């Protein structure tokens, strides 16, 4: 039985399995939202964005996304894109606080 889990945001480009989960970053335009997960057609996204002339933005995973990915493991190692580039690490820290409050005795280590 696996007692620990690794959770990363999609900037890590890791394949998910029983011990590793990934939470997606997103690119948003007025026309479409691109979710960086296994279903993303990267070539189509690049083409769409290359020809798109409107505003676009990015979003990091929410604390809720991180929390859901933690699952039910007593130990979680959470690796986020650097806090200097994204709010992903901050969202992971919020999820850590909620997780440890809801499940006393469980521990999350967020690595920036």
Coordinates of C-alpha atoms in Angstrom, one line a residue:
X1 CA 0.0 0.0 0.0
X2 CA 1.2 3.5 -0.9
X3 CA 1.2 5.8 2.1
X4 CA 2.4 8.9 0.4
X5 CA 1.5 10.8 -2.7
X6 CA 3.2 13.3 -5.0
X7 CA 1.0 16.1 -6.4
X8 CA 2.4 18.4 -9.1
X9 CA 0.9 21.1 -11.2
X10 CA 0.9 20.5 -15.0
X11 CA 4.1 22.6 -15.5
X12 CA 6.0 19.4 -14.3
X13 CA 4.9 17.5 -17.4
X14 CA 4.6 14.3 -15.3
X15 CA 2.5 11.2 -16.1
X16 CA 0.0 10.5 -13.4
X17 CA -0.4 7.1 -11.7
X18 CA -1.4 5.8 -8.3
X19 CA 1.4 7.7 -6.5
X20 CA 1.5 10.9 -8.6
X21 CA -1.3 13.3 -9.5
X22 CA -1.3 16.4 -11.6
X23 CA -3.5 19.5 -11.3
X24 CA -3.8 21.5 -14.5
X25 CA -2.8 25.1 -15.3
X26 CA -5.2 26.8 -17.8
X27 CA -5.0 29.2 -20.7
X28 CA -8.2 31.3 -21.3
X29 CA -9.4 33.4 -24.2
X30 CA -12.7 35.0 -24.9
X31 CA -13.5 32.0 -27.1
X32 CA -12.0 29.0 -25.4
X33 CA -10.4 27.5 -22.3
X34 CA -7.4 25.2 -22.7
X35 CA -6.9 22.9 -19.7
X36 CA -3.3 21.5 -19.5
X37 CA -4.2 17.9 -18.9
X38 CA -3.8 14.6 -20.8
X39 CA -6.7 15.5 -23.1
X40 CA -5.1 18.8 -24.4
X41 CA -4.4 18.8 -28.1
X42 CA -1.3 21.0 -27.9
X43 CA -0.9 21.4 -31.7
X44 CA -4.4 22.6 -32.0
X45 CA -4.0 25.0 -29.0
X46 CA -0.8 26.5 -30.5
X47 CA -2.5 27.0 -33.8
X48 CA -5.6 28.6 -32.2
X49 CA -3.5 30.9 -30.1
X50 CA -1.3 31.8 -33.0
X51 CA -4.3 33.0 -35.0
X52 CA -6.2 34.5 -32.1
X53 CA -6.0 38.3 -31.8
X54 CA -8.1 38.9 -28.6
X55 CA -7.1 38.9 -25.0
X56 CA -5.8 35.8 -23.2
X57 CA -4.8 35.0 -19.7
X58 CA -3.6 32.1 -17.6
X59 CA -4.8 30.6 -14.4
X60 CA -3.2 28.4 -11.8
X61 CA -4.9 25.5 -10.1
X62 CA -7.3 26.6 -7.4
X63 CA -6.9 25.4 -3.8
X64 CA -9.9 23.2 -4.4
X65 CA -8.1 21.5 -7.4
X66 CA -5.0 20.9 -5.2
X67 CA -7.1 19.6 -2.3
X68 CA -9.0 17.1 -4.5
X69 CA -5.7 15.8 -5.9
X70 CA -4.3 15.1 -2.3
X71 CA -6.7 12.2 -2.0
X72 CA -6.6 10.3 1.2
X73 CA -2.9 9.8 1.8
X74 CA -1.4 10.6 5.2
X75 CA 1.7 12.2 3.5
X76 CA 1.6 14.4 0.4
X77 CA 4.5 16.0 -1.3
X78 CA 3.3 18.9 -3.4
X79 CA 5.5 20.4 -6.1
X80 CA 4.3 23.7 -7.7
X81 CA 5.7 26.0 -10.3
X82 CA 7.8 28.6 -8.6
X83 CA 5.9 31.3 -6.7
X84 CA 7.8 33.9 -8.6
X85 CA 5.9 32.9 -11.8
X86 CA 2.5 31.8 -10.6
X87 CA 0.0 31.7 -7.8
X88 CA 0.0 27.9 -8.0
X89 CA 2.3 27.5 -4.9
X90 CA 0.1 29.9 -2.9
X91 CA -3.0 27.9 -3.9
X92 CA -1.2 24.7 -2.8
X93 CA -0.3 26.2 0.6
X94 CA -4.0 27.2 1.1
X95 CA -5.0 23.6 0.2
X96 CA -2.3 22.3 2.6
X97 CA -3.7 24.3 5.5
X98 CA -7.3 23.2 4.8
X99 CA -6.2 19.5 4.4
X100 CA -4.2 19.4 7.6
X101 CA -7.0 21.1 9.5
X102 CA -9.6 18.7 8.2
X103 CA -7.4 15.6 8.7
X104 CA -5.3 16.0 11.9
X105 CA -2.2 13.9 11.7
X106 CA -1.9 14.1 7.9
X107 CA 1.0 16.1 6.6
X108 CA 1.5 18.0 3.3
X109 CA 4.9 19.4 2.3
X110 CA 4.7 22.1 -0.4
X111 CA 7.8 22.6 -2.4
X112 CA 8.2 25.9 -4.1

